[in-house]
Amino acid sequence: MGISVELQYLETGQVLENALVGPDTCRMEIRSPKITAAAQPGQFVMVSVAHDSTDPLLRRPLSIHLADNGVLTLLYRMVGKGTRLMSQMKKGDEISLLGPLGRGFQIHDAAHHCLVGGGLGVAPLLFLGTEIKRRRPEERLTILLGGRSRNELLALDDFQKIAPVHLATDDGSSGLHGLVTDLLGQEIEGPATIYTCGPTPMMKGVASLARQRTWPCQVSLETMMACGMGACLGCTVQRPGFDETEKKYVHVCKDGPVFEAAEIWR
Amino acid sequence: MGISVELQYLETGQVLENALVGPDTCRMEIRSPKITAAAQPGQFVMVSVAHDSTDPLLRRPLSIHLADNGVLTLLYRMVGKGTRLMSQMKKGDEISLLGPLGRGFQIHDAAHHCLVGGGLGVAPLLFLGTEIKRRRPEERLTILLGGRSRNELLALDDFQKIAPVHLATDDGSSGLHGLVTDLLGQEIEGPATIYTCGPTPMMKGVASLARQRTWPCQVSLETMMACGMGACLGCTVQRPGFDETEKKYVHVCKDGPVFEAAEIWR
Amino acid sequence: MAVDTSVKIGEWQLANPIMTASGTFGYGEEFRPFVDLSALGAIVVKGISLNPRPGNPPPRVVETASGMLNAIGLQNVGVDRFISEKMPMIRRLGAQVVVNILGDSLEDYQQLAAKLDHVEGIAAIEVNISCPNVKKGGVAYGTDPAMAARVTEVVARASSRPVIIKLSPNVTDITVIARAVEGAGATAISLINTLIGMAIDIRSGQPKLANIMGGLSGPAIKPVALRMVYQVASTVKIPVIGIGGITTLEDVIEFMMAGATAVQIGTANFVNPAISGELVTGLGRYLQDSGRKAATELIGCVKI
Amino acid sequence: MAVDTSVKIGEWQLANPIMTASGTFGYGEEFRPFVDLSALGAIVVKGISLNPRPGNPPPRVVETASGMLNAIGLQNVGVDRFISEKMPMIRRLGAQVVVNILGDSLEDYQQLAAKLDHVEGIAAIEVNISCPNVKKGGVAYGTDPAMAARVTEVVARASSRPVIIKLSPNVTDITVIARAVEGAGATAISLINTLIGMAIDIRSGQPKLANIMGGLSGPAIKPVALRMVYQVASTVKIPVIGIGGITTLEDVIEFMMAGATAVQIGTANFVNPAISGELVTGLGRYLQDSGRKAATELIGCVKI
Ligand SMILES: Cc1cc2nc3c(=O)[nH]c(=O)nc-3n(C[C@H](O)[C@H](O)[C@H](O)COP(=O)(O)OP(=O)(O)OC[C@H]3O[C@@H](n4cnc5c(N)ncnc54)[C@H](O)[C@@H]3O)c2cc1C
Ligand SMILES: Cc1cc2nc3c(=O)[nH]c(=O)nc-3n(C[C@H](O)[C@H](O)[C@H](O)COP(=O)(O)OP(=O)(O)OC[C@H]3O[C@@H](n4cnc5c(N)ncnc54)[C@H](O)[C@@H]3O)c2cc1C
Ligand SMILES: Cc1cc2nc3c(=O)[nH]c(=O)nc-3n(C[C@H](O)[C@H](O)[C@H](O)COP(=O)(O)O)c2cc1C
Ligand SMILES: Cc1cc2nc3c(=O)[nH]c(=O)nc-3n(C[C@H](O)[C@H](O)[C@H](O)COP(=O)(O)O)c2cc1C
Ligand code: FES
Ligand code: FES
């Protein structure tokens, strides 16, 4: 665990594009060369959403959706006032970013890499898929995506450009009528390395299936964060089995957001 | 004193235009038919500057610069975060206004109406001049404007359209090299009714000259305001000569912002 | 199916739990264009003293981060003029009225309660005990349990109406004061009054308020208010009225879940003068949408 | 002409009055990319207890209007590992270090102070007395003048370094506590720690913090902090360190004008991790621009 702080920057980026790309979901491209150059898949940035105001006060954590050629892309859902304020930013506006933060996905060699994303959990997986393909072009890569319905399957075109994509929707409007976990059970046969991000119940389902099959599985967690850089100790997740010791908790912003599933859930 | 609350509205206006018109100074046109229809010269509106945020918390008081044909115009200087936020609003944005508020200028018959404005104090005087000209076209109207320098003489073209304008600047870059009070002494001879708005020292100078000549003089005051409608009792100005009684204070938002100079200063 | 939005404070039944806070709603009339006053649970008028008070010199208000400081200095017309000039108008508005009173001595409080007891159209008395006791060297009644209890007794004895004691948050243990006033006969407790704060203008080097210190209100203080409401509601058996930074429907529900029987809207009236009426409507809709039959189901329902 | 930005806390001379607040700056290293730690007046590390503490279950933080609530639960590695693992790294960073300590009993405080007294590279001890005294039924040391004085005595006796007592704002009269710790031998007083607050998630019906209540910090509390700094600085003769919502250079100057000899930056570090260094530079420039020769000219210069 533990990450190098030397590659973290406080950078004022320039909004290049900010547009609605799905229900309540926006995609923002930001010129931010330093953070982009240092970014690893699964890492995140802390975004300053308010100008000249102390409310909302804290930065908001958002995964790095893509980092390419000096341009950082974020994919975010408008759930509260911070993300609503972000959605109002326009081309040319300045935006303060802190990052890249956290420990991202570990890309080891594997016969078959399988990304499993649900809802907004797809955000970090596009960067991850892109990097797996770039770094290990000869290894197999499969992408499983789930959402409530067809129009909640985000960044689909982008994913389809890098690897075969299988879909599942709660309402059957696209792909399998069911959960992305069902898809994992059905579509992936031989041994695979799993990378998953999405709602906690989904990730727990994925992790439990992976454990049964003894596949490695990395999960990306979310918690409330104040600082995003290990200073506040606010972003804890409890680890079962470690009681009343320091090891009882991990900190999502520094020890994660990506963990081996076995570190977190038994 | 006392104003009718029946003609007050909480209205969501639409920004039609918002542009820089002088050093740190913007002019905003807002479609706001109800408030515009009820507005009297010298009255003000309380403007909500923050969306989806509790900081800045309170509305900001701004004088009605013009009210015509459903369109309300404001002229404001960016002095702090509220007015800076206002300056970022764009055509089509919604803006919540409360008004028209306060007791404005009283336009009685007079041989000669004389408006004396300094700096941002010209804001309410354009509406006043327009109304004097409309209601009493046969009476004489003169406008005296002062500012630090030529480019701080705001809305000059608009004023020149309605009446003869005399200028004074601190640096002599336009008109008289001196104070607008000097202008008043030099340019206005016969008896006149004075209406003034600007920095307090300027208005005190104007009021004292008017008192010497026994001319009627109305002044428009500013204070910190929380509610703008008589509910918080925060916007007091002390009246000399009334001690330890309720009459010691007037409330700028309800009893004013326009007062007979003699009510306030002795 | 209609939802029952009513709540009870002693024998007094309010149509709904939304009240407006003292000092932030004038005498009601200012808000006529924006709120149907008769649709509110109640309005609480600006604090009334025995004699008229001019209040503090300006500046009296200053904005802070998500809040404001005020040092109005309890300006008011005095109880006699309040009764003769303001009450007739308030009665015409059809609102349930709570009269907030303040004094410098026990006798002040006693006389105020007695005078108001003969006046028609008053639903309840709210006692501001954040005021300094001039005889005790200026210590606020609300910071000493014994003094708070004495004021409560005196007003309860002089008044035939529900007596609400409004607590100051500037104390070490709010539950001690709450228990004292409950024991002394309060019908209900309202809290919080403002936190004491200060601001300095660095350009002039002077305090931003002429009075040096003032009362902090608004969303900034909501977490402190909610905590105290929870603590007091968990301690006493009488109803608690929650006050402090309430701005949204969500805030109203938080305070009721924490144990408040009713709430008062203060600073938010300045930001949106229509808010109190909007919250009445919003609460009814929320109760309906969440499948609840009565507003009272919310009271103290927080899961610990 | 160079401006003298230094200030003194007892015998300890700080290069400038800008410090970082305990619990908001980790052990310093996290901020290396953003701040030259050796340029700060000092850093205060996260509170250290005798034994390691795991802290509270999550959620531990929640945002409020212009502020945040935290219930970290004083998670820390314990004094022994702090000395062996953290101090060598901190010494390398070249920062002036204040160690913040906390305990459940007088013996805890005594032992902590004694252990740290042998450790090189510590500039001062800051004593967090907002912690509950387990032997006295959980009443916080900081809310009782006699208990606060006892902790101060014990630490002052066990430590050869300046002892800063950090006060809790959750009291009726902060000056009483301040006088008690001054009398008991404190070198300086820092204030304020967080106000106690609460928030409820209306969807789940549960408190937003697993611990139910937490500490409110950030710009929201600045007016309360400034008022208390003014009150304490007007009461005691020892230096006062101002804390609470400080975010801008203007805030720093307000606190110094109110009587603070130095200030600590807390929650603002989360919003802008470079802020502490920026304030050092900004203060120097401000002093120069305003024609002052020394930072000490600002201390307590508010005109009343
Ligand atoms: C490491 C990390 C990466 C993330 N990546 C993405 C991403 O790529 N795209 C995306 O849309 N979202 C992402 N999130 C979630 C995102 O941070 C929150 O949705 C956002 O902070 C909400 O801010 P707001 O002001 O709009 O909502 P608020 O008004 O603050 O809150 C609205 C709701 O969101 C919840 N919430 C607030 N902050 C968080 C948080 N930090 N984590 C979880 N829930 C929260 C609140 O409890 C509340 O219910 C990520 C979170 C973490 C911790
Ligand atoms: C009745 C009335 C009419 C006004 N009309 C105009 C107008 O037409 N055009 C215009 O530019 N300004 C006008 N003002 C002043 C305007 O209200 C303030 O400049 C504005 O509120 C500042 O807001 P802010 O958030 O930008 O600044 P803040 O950050 O709130 O404050 C910046 C500075 O402005 C001062 N200030 C803040 N509020 C007020 C206030 N209400 N009155 C005086 N000073 C204040 C503060 O003390 C501070 O020094 C008027 C004020 C009143 C009371
Ligand atoms: C301008 C102003 C004046 C006030 N006057 C009184 C008063 O006269 N009596 C009283 O008991 N409380 C008074 N208060 C306190 C409020 O009633 C309320 O308790 C406090 O503001 C907290 O609520 P809020 O945050 O919703 O404003 C006043 C508050 C403000 C802002
Ligand atoms: C996340 C967090 C953790 C804190 N931990 C400690 C602590 O361990 N010891 C302590 O004395 N104060 C602690 N504090 C209080 C701060 O040092 C400071 O007194 C308080 O936050 C007010 O300052 P601010 O508003 O600038 O944050 C903590 C505050 C926060 C926000
Ligand atoms: S968010 Fe602050 S330590 Fe993780
Ligand atoms: S601003 Fe509230 S009474 Fe005038």
JSON list of C-alpha atoms in Angstrom, two decimals, chain C residues 2-157:
[
{"chain": "C", "resi": 2, "resn": "ALA", "atom": "CA", "xyz": [-55.71, 13.48, 3.81]},
{"chain": "C", "resi": 3, "resn": "VAL", "atom": "CA", "xyz": [-52.62, 13.70, 5.97]},
{"chain": "C", "resi": 4, "resn": "ASP", "atom": "CA", "xyz": [-52.93, 15.13, 9.46]},
{"chain": "C", "resi": 5, "resn": "THR", "atom": "CA", "xyz": [-50.30, 17.85, 9.65]},
{"chain": "C", "resi": 6, "resn": "SER", "atom": "CA", "xyz": [-51.33, 19.14, 13.06]},
{"chain": "C", "resi": 7, "resn": "VAL", "atom": "CA", "xyz": [-49.16, 19.05, 16.16]},
{"chain": "C", "resi": 8, "resn": "LYS", "atom": "CA", "xyz": [-49.81, 19.95, 19.79]},
{"chain": "C", "resi": 9, "resn": "ILE", "atom": "CA", "xyz": [-47.92, 22.16, 22.19]},
{"chain": "C", "resi": 10, "resn": "GLY", "atom": "CA", "xyz": [-49.60, 21.63, 25.54]},
{"chain": "C", "resi": 11, "resn": "GLU", "atom": "CA", "xyz": [-53.29, 22.19, 24.93]},
{"chain": "C", "resi": 12, "resn": "TRP", "atom": "CA", "xyz": [-52.59, 24.31, 21.90]},
{"chain": "C", "resi": 13, "resn": "GLN", "atom": "CA", "xyz": [-53.21, 22.58, 18.58]},
{"chain": "C", "resi": 14, "resn": "LEU", "atom": "CA", "xyz": [-51.32, 23.98, 15.59]},
{"chain": "C", "resi": 15, "resn": "ALA", "atom": "CA", "xyz": [-52.51, 23.32, 12.05]},
{"chain": "C", "resi": 16, "resn": "ASN", "atom": "CA", "xyz": [-48.97, 22.37, 11.16]},
{"chain": "C", "resi": 17, "resn": "PRO", "atom": "CA", "xyz": [-45.49, 22.51, 12.69]},
{"chain": "C", "resi": 18, "resn": "ILE", "atom": "CA", "xyz": [-44.18, 25.47, 10.66]},
{"chain": "C", "resi": 19, "resn": "MET", "atom": "CA", "xyz": [-43.69, 28.67, 12.67]},
{"chain": "C", "resi": 20, "resn": "THR", "atom": "CA", "xyz": [-41.62, 31.76, 11.99]},
{"chain": "C", "resi": 21, "resn": "ALA", "atom": "CA", "xyz": [-38.90, 32.83, 14.42]},
{"chain": "C", "resi": 22, "resn": "SER", "atom": "CA", "xyz": [-38.91, 35.97, 16.54]},
{"chain": "C", "resi": 23, "resn": "GLY", "atom": "CA", "xyz": [-37.10, 38.95, 15.07]},
{"chain": "C", "resi": 24, "resn": "THR", "atom": "CA", "xyz": [-37.08, 37.57, 11.55]},
{"chain": "C", "resi": 25, "resn": "PHE", "atom": "CA", "xyz": [-40.72, 38.07, 10.58]},
{"chain": "C", "resi": 26, "resn": "GLY", "atom": "CA", "xyz": [-41.45, 41.58, 11.81]},
{"chain": "C", "resi": 27, "resn": "TYR", "atom": "CA", "xyz": [-45.01, 41.70, 13.11]},
{"chain": "C", "resi": 28, "resn": "GLY", "atom": "CA", "xyz": [-46.17, 39.53, 10.23]},
{"chain": "C", "resi": 29, "resn": "GLU", "atom": "CA", "xyz": [-47.66, 42.24, 8.01]},
{"chain": "C", "resi": 30, "resn": "GLU", "atom": "CA", "xyz": [-44.46, 42.72, 6.03]},
{"chain": "C", "resi": 31, "resn": "PHE", "atom": "CA", "xyz": [-44.87, 39.19, 4.68]},
{"chain": "C", "resi": 32, "resn": "ARG", "atom": "CA", "xyz": [-48.49, 39.50, 3.55]},
{"chain": "C", "resi": 33, "resn": "PRO", "atom": "CA", "xyz": [-47.61, 39.69, -0.16]},
{"chain": "C", "resi": 34, "resn": "PHE", "atom": "CA", "xyz": [-45.65, 36.44, 0.05]},
{"chain": "C", "resi": 35, "resn": "VAL", "atom": "CA", "xyz": [-47.30, 34.19, 2.64]},
{"chain": "C", "resi": 36, "resn": "ASP", "atom": "CA", "xyz": [-50.85, 33.41, 3.72]},
{"chain": "C", "resi": 37, "resn": "LEU", "atom": "CA", "xyz": [-50.19, 33.96, 7.40]},
{"chain": "C", "resi": 38, "resn": "SER", "atom": "CA", "xyz": [-53.30, 32.06, 8.43]},
{"chain": "C", "resi": 39, "resn": "ALA", "atom": "CA", "xyz": [-51.90, 28.94, 6.77]},
{"chain": "C", "resi": 40, "resn": "LEU", "atom": "CA", "xyz": [-48.83, 28.85, 9.01]},
{"chain": "C", "resi": 41, "resn": "GLY", "atom": "CA", "xyz": [-48.65, 26.90, 12.25]},
{"chain": "C", "resi": 42, "resn": "ALA", "atom": "CA", "xyz": [-47.95, 30.20, 13.98]},
{"chain": "C", "resi": 43, "resn": "ILE", "atom": "CA", "xyz": [-45.92, 33.35, 13.76]},
{"chain": "C", "resi": 44, "resn": "VAL", "atom": "CA", "xyz": [-43.67, 34.54, 16.58]},
{"chain": "C", "resi": 45, "resn": "VAL", "atom": "CA", "xyz": [-43.37, 38.31, 16.75]},
{"chain": "C", "resi": 46, "resn": "LYS", "atom": "CA", "xyz": [-40.25, 40.35, 17.47]},
{"chain": "C", "resi": 47, "resn": "GLY", "atom": "CA", "xyz": [-39.31, 40.33, 21.15]},
{"chain": "C", "resi": 48, "resn": "ILE", "atom": "CA", "xyz": [-41.35, 42.75, 23.29]},
{"chain": "C", "resi": 49, "resn": "SER", "atom": "CA", "xyz": [-40.08, 44.47, 26.42]},
{"chain": "C", "resi": 50, "resn": "LEU", "atom": "CA", "xyz": [-41.86, 46.47, 29.10]},
{"chain": "C", "resi": 51, "resn": "ASN", "atom": "CA", "xyz": [-40.63, 49.79, 27.75]},
{"chain": "C", "resi": 52, "resn": "PRO", "atom": "CA", "xyz": [-39.82, 50.76, 24.17]},
{"chain": "C", "resi": 53, "resn": "ARG", "atom": "CA", "xyz": [-36.19, 50.22, 23.18]},
{"chain": "C", "resi": 54, "resn": "PRO", "atom": "CA", "xyz": [-34.36, 52.06, 20.43]},
{"chain": "C", "resi": 55, "resn": "GLY", "atom": "CA", "xyz": [-31.94, 49.19, 19.83]},
{"chain": "C", "resi": 56, "resn": "ASN", "atom": "CA", "xyz": [-28.23, 49.33, 19.06]},
{"chain": "C", "resi": 57, "resn": "PRO", "atom": "CA", "xyz": [-26.39, 51.82, 16.88]},
{"chain": "C", "resi": 58, "resn": "PRO", "atom": "CA", "xyz": [-25.55, 50.71, 13.32]},
{"chain": "C", "resi": 59, "resn": "PRO", "atom": "CA", "xyz": [-24.06, 48.64, 11.77]},
{"chain": "C", "resi": 60, "resn": "ARG", "atom": "CA", "xyz": [-26.40, 46.04, 13.15]},
{"chain": "C", "resi": 61, "resn": "VAL", "atom": "CA", "xyz": [-26.06, 43.19, 10.65]},
{"chain": "C", "resi": 62, "resn": "VAL", "atom": "CA", "xyz": [-23.21, 41.58, 8.76]},
{"chain": "C", "resi": 63, "resn": "GLU", "atom": "CA", "xyz": [-23.06, 38.54, 6.56]},
{"chain": "C", "resi": 64, "resn": "THR", "atom": "CA", "xyz": [-20.78, 35.60, 7.42]},
{"chain": "C", "resi": 65, "resn": "ALA", "atom": "CA", "xyz": [-20.13, 32.26, 5.69]},
{"chain": "C", "resi": 66, "resn": "SER", "atom": "CA", "xyz": [-23.60, 30.73, 5.26]},
{"chain": "C", "resi": 67, "resn": "GLY", "atom": "CA", "xyz": [-24.85, 32.89, 8.09]},
{"chain": "C", "resi": 68, "resn": "MET", "atom": "CA", "xyz": [-25.23, 36.37, 9.50]},
{"chain": "C", "resi": 69, "resn": "LEU", "atom": "CA", "xyz": [-24.47, 38.23, 12.68]},
{"chain": "C", "resi": 70, "resn": "ASN", "atom": "CA", "xyz": [-27.05, 40.58, 14.14]},
{"chain": "C", "resi": 71, "resn": "ALA", "atom": "CA", "xyz": [-26.96, 43.03, 16.99]},
{"chain": "C", "resi": 72, "resn": "ILE", "atom": "CA", "xyz": [-30.36, 44.63, 16.63]},
{"chain": "C", "resi": 73, "resn": "GLY", "atom": "CA", "xyz": [-30.38, 45.25, 20.37]},
{"chain": "C", "resi": 74, "resn": "LEU", "atom": "CA", "xyz": [-33.95, 44.14, 20.83]},
{"chain": "C", "resi": 75, "resn": "GLN", "atom": "CA", "xyz": [-35.47, 47.27, 19.32]},
{"chain": "C", "resi": 76, "resn": "ASN", "atom": "CA", "xyz": [-39.23, 47.24, 19.92]},
{"chain": "C", "resi": 77, "resn": "VAL", "atom": "CA", "xyz": [-42.21, 49.48, 20.57]},
{"chain": "C", "resi": 78, "resn": "GLY", "atom": "CA", "xyz": [-42.78, 48.28, 24.14]},
{"chain": "C", "resi": 79, "resn": "VAL", "atom": "CA", "xyz": [-45.64, 46.13, 25.39]},
{"chain": "C", "resi": 80, "resn": "ASP", "atom": "CA", "xyz": [-48.27, 48.88, 25.65]},
{"chain": "C", "resi": 81, "resn": "ARG", "atom": "CA", "xyz": [-47.94, 50.09, 22.09]},
{"chain": "C", "resi": 82, "resn": "PHE", "atom": "CA", "xyz": [-47.60, 46.50, 20.94]},
{"chain": "C", "resi": 83, "resn": "ILE", "atom": "CA", "xyz": [-50.99, 45.76, 22.46]},
{"chain": "C", "resi": 84, "resn": "SER", "atom": "CA", "xyz": [-52.70, 48.90, 21.20]},
{"chain": "C", "resi": 85, "resn": "GLU", "atom": "CA", "xyz": [-51.08, 49.28, 17.77]},
{"chain": "C", "resi": 86, "resn": "LYS", "atom": "CA", "xyz": [-49.79, 45.93, 16.59]},
{"chain": "C", "resi": 87, "resn": "MET", "atom": "CA", "xyz": [-52.18, 43.36, 18.01]},
{"chain": "C", "resi": 88, "resn": "PRO", "atom": "CA", "xyz": [-55.32, 44.63, 16.22]},
{"chain": "C", "resi": 89, "resn": "MET", "atom": "CA", "xyz": [-53.53, 44.34, 12.88]},
{"chain": "C", "resi": 90, "resn": "ILE", "atom": "CA", "xyz": [-52.15, 40.90, 13.74]},
{"chain": "C", "resi": 91, "resn": "ARG", "atom": "CA", "xyz": [-55.61, 39.70, 14.74]},
{"chain": "C", "resi": 92, "resn": "ARG", "atom": "CA", "xyz": [-56.93, 40.85, 11.36]},
{"chain": "C", "resi": 93, "resn": "LEU", "atom": "CA", "xyz": [-54.26, 38.81, 9.57]},
{"chain": "C", "resi": 94, "resn": "GLY", "atom": "CA", "xyz": [-55.79, 35.65, 11.02]},
{"chain": "C", "resi": 95, "resn": "ALA", "atom": "CA", "xyz": [-52.50, 34.20, 12.17]},
{"chain": "C", "resi": 96, "resn": "GLN", "atom": "CA", "xyz": [-51.82, 32.17, 15.30]},
{"chain": "C", "resi": 97, "resn": "VAL", "atom": "CA", "xyz": [-49.56, 34.47, 17.26]},
{"chain": "C", "resi": 98, "resn": "VAL", "atom": "CA", "xyz": [-46.86, 33.74, 19.78]},
{"chain": "C", "resi": 99, "resn": "VAL", "atom": "CA", "xyz": [-45.55, 36.77, 21.63]},
{"chain": "C", "resi": 100, "resn": "ASN", "atom": "CA", "xyz": [-41.85, 36.68, 22.41]},
{"chain": "C", "resi": 101, "resn": "ILE", "atom": "CA", "xyz": [-40.94, 38.58, 25.60]},
{"chain": "C", "resi": 102, "resn": "LEU", "atom": "CA", "xyz": [-37.70, 39.74, 27.14]},
{"chain": "C", "resi": 103, "resn": "GLY", "atom": "CA", "xyz": [-36.71, 41.53, 30.32]},
{"chain": "C", "resi": 104, "resn": "ASP", "atom": "CA", "xyz": [-33.83, 42.69, 32.45]},
{"chain": "C", "resi": 105, "resn": "SER", "atom": "CA", "xyz": [-35.33, 41.43, 35.69]},
{"chain": "C", "resi": 106, "resn": "LEU", "atom": "CA", "xyz": [-37.83, 38.90, 37.00]},
{"chain": "C", "resi": 107, "resn": "GLU", "atom": "CA", "xyz": [-40.30, 41.73, 37.59]},
{"chain": "C", "resi": 108, "resn": "ASP", "atom": "CA", "xyz": [-40.06, 42.70, 33.91]},
{"chain": "C", "resi": 109, "resn": "TYR", "atom": "CA", "xyz": [-40.95, 39.18, 32.85]},
{"chain": "C", "resi": 110, "resn": "GLN", "atom": "CA", "xyz": [-43.74, 38.96, 35.40]},
{"chain": "C", "resi": 111, "resn": "GLN", "atom": "CA", "xyz": [-45.34, 42.25, 34.32]},
{"chain": "C", "resi": 112, "resn": "LEU", "atom": "CA", "xyz": [-45.03, 41.45, 30.63]},
{"chain": "C", "resi": 113, "resn": "ALA", "atom": "CA", "xyz": [-46.75, 38.10, 31.07]},
{"chain": "C", "resi": 114, "resn": "ALA", "atom": "CA", "xyz": [-49.47, 39.65, 33.19]},
{"chain": "C", "resi": 115, "resn": "LYS", "atom": "CA", "xyz": [-50.19, 42.47, 30.74]},
{"chain": "C", "resi": 116, "resn": "LEU", "atom": "CA", "xyz": [-50.34, 40.12, 27.77]},
{"chain": "C", "resi": 117, "resn": "ASP", "atom": "CA", "xyz": [-52.58, 37.68, 29.59]},
{"chain": "C", "resi": 118, "resn": "HIS", "atom": "CA", "xyz": [-55.51, 40.06, 29.18]},
{"chain": "C", "resi": 119, "resn": "VAL", "atom": "CA", "xyz": [-54.98, 40.45, 25.45]},
{"chain": "C", "resi": 120, "resn": "GLU", "atom": "CA", "xyz": [-57.12, 38.52, 23.04]},
{"chain": "C", "resi": 121, "resn": "GLY", "atom": "CA", "xyz": [-55.74, 36.54, 20.12]},
{"chain": "C", "resi": 122, "resn": "ILE", "atom": "CA", "xyz": [-52.45, 35.39, 21.58]},
{"chain": "C", "resi": 123, "resn": "ALA", "atom": "CA", "xyz": [-51.82, 31.66, 21.26]},
{"chain": "C", "resi": 124, "resn": "ALA", "atom": "CA", "xyz": [-48.76, 31.37, 23.45]},
{"chain": "C", "resi": 125, "resn": "ILE", "atom": "CA", "xyz": [-45.93, 33.25, 25.14]},
{"chain": "C", "resi": 126, "resn": "GLU", "atom": "CA", "xyz": [-42.30, 32.59, 24.19]},
{"chain": "C", "resi": 127, "resn": "VAL", "atom": "CA", "xyz": [-39.76, 33.72, 26.75]},
{"chain": "C", "resi": 128, "resn": "ASN", "atom": "CA", "xyz": [-36.37, 34.86, 25.50]},
{"chain": "C", "resi": 129, "resn": "ILE", "atom": "CA", "xyz": [-33.98, 34.04, 28.33]},
{"chain": "C", "resi": 130, "resn": "SER", "atom": "CA", "xyz": [-30.81, 34.93, 26.43]},
{"chain": "C", "resi": 131, "resn": "CYS", "atom": "CA", "xyz": [-31.11, 38.44, 27.87]},
{"chain": "C", "resi": 132, "resn": "PRO", "atom": "CA", "xyz": [-28.74, 39.61, 30.58]},
{"chain": "C", "resi": 133, "resn": "ASN", "atom": "CA", "xyz": [-30.09, 39.90, 34.09]},
{"chain": "C", "resi": 134, "resn": "VAL", "atom": "CA", "xyz": [-29.14, 43.43, 35.02]},
{"chain": "C", "resi": 135, "resn": "LYS", "atom": "CA", "xyz": [-29.43, 42.70, 38.75]},
{"chain": "C", "resi": 136, "resn": "LYS", "atom": "CA", "xyz": [-27.07, 39.74, 38.49]},
{"chain": "C", "resi": 137, "resn": "GLY", "atom": "CA", "xyz": [-24.34, 41.71, 36.77]},
{"chain": "C", "resi": 138, "resn": "GLY", "atom": "CA", "xyz": [-25.47, 40.95, 33.27]},
{"chain": "C", "resi": 139, "resn": "VAL", "atom": "CA", "xyz": [-25.27, 37.15, 33.35]},
{"chain": "C", "resi": 140, "resn": "ALA", "atom": "CA", "xyz": [-27.82, 35.83, 30.89]},
{"chain": "C", "resi": 141, "resn": "TYR", "atom": "CA", "xyz": [-30.83, 34.08, 32.47]},
{"chain": "C", "resi": 142, "resn": "GLY", "atom": "CA", "xyz": [-30.44, 31.33, 29.94]},
{"chain": "C", "resi": 143, "resn": "THR", "atom": "CA", "xyz": [-26.96, 30.30, 31.07]},
{"chain": "C", "resi": 144, "resn": "ASP", "atom": "CA", "xyz": [-27.84, 29.53, 34.68]},
{"chain": "C", "resi": 145, "resn": "PRO", "atom": "CA", "xyz": [-30.30, 26.72, 35.47]},
{"chain": "C", "resi": 146, "resn": "ALA", "atom": "CA", "xyz": [-31.58, 28.30, 38.69]},
{"chain": "C", "resi": 147, "resn": "MET", "atom": "CA", "xyz": [-32.18, 31.69, 37.05]},
{"chain": "C", "resi": 148, "resn": "ALA", "atom": "CA", "xyz": [-33.80, 30.04, 34.04]},
{"chain": "C", "resi": 149, "resn": "ALA", "atom": "CA", "xyz": [-36.12, 28.12, 36.35]},
{"chain": "C", "resi": 150, "resn": "ARG", "atom": "CA", "xyz": [-37.10, 31.27, 38.24]},
{"chain": "C", "resi": 151, "resn": "VAL", "atom": "CA", "xyz": [-38.06, 33.13, 35.06]},
{"chain": "C", "resi": 152, "resn": "THR", "atom": "CA", "xyz": [-40.08, 30.13, 33.94]},
{"chain": "C", "resi": 153, "resn": "GLU", "atom": "CA", "xyz": [-41.97, 29.96, 37.23]},
{"chain": "C", "resi": 154, "resn": "VAL", "atom": "CA", "xyz": [-42.73, 33.65, 37.23]},
{"chain": "C", "resi": 155, "resn": "VAL", "atom": "CA", "xyz": [-44.07, 33.68, 33.67]},
{"chain": "C", "resi": 156, "resn": "ALA", "atom": "CA", "xyz": [-45.98, 30.40, 34.06]},
{"chain": "C", "resi": 157, "resn": "ARG", "atom": "CA", "xyz": [-47.70, 31.78, 37.13]}
]
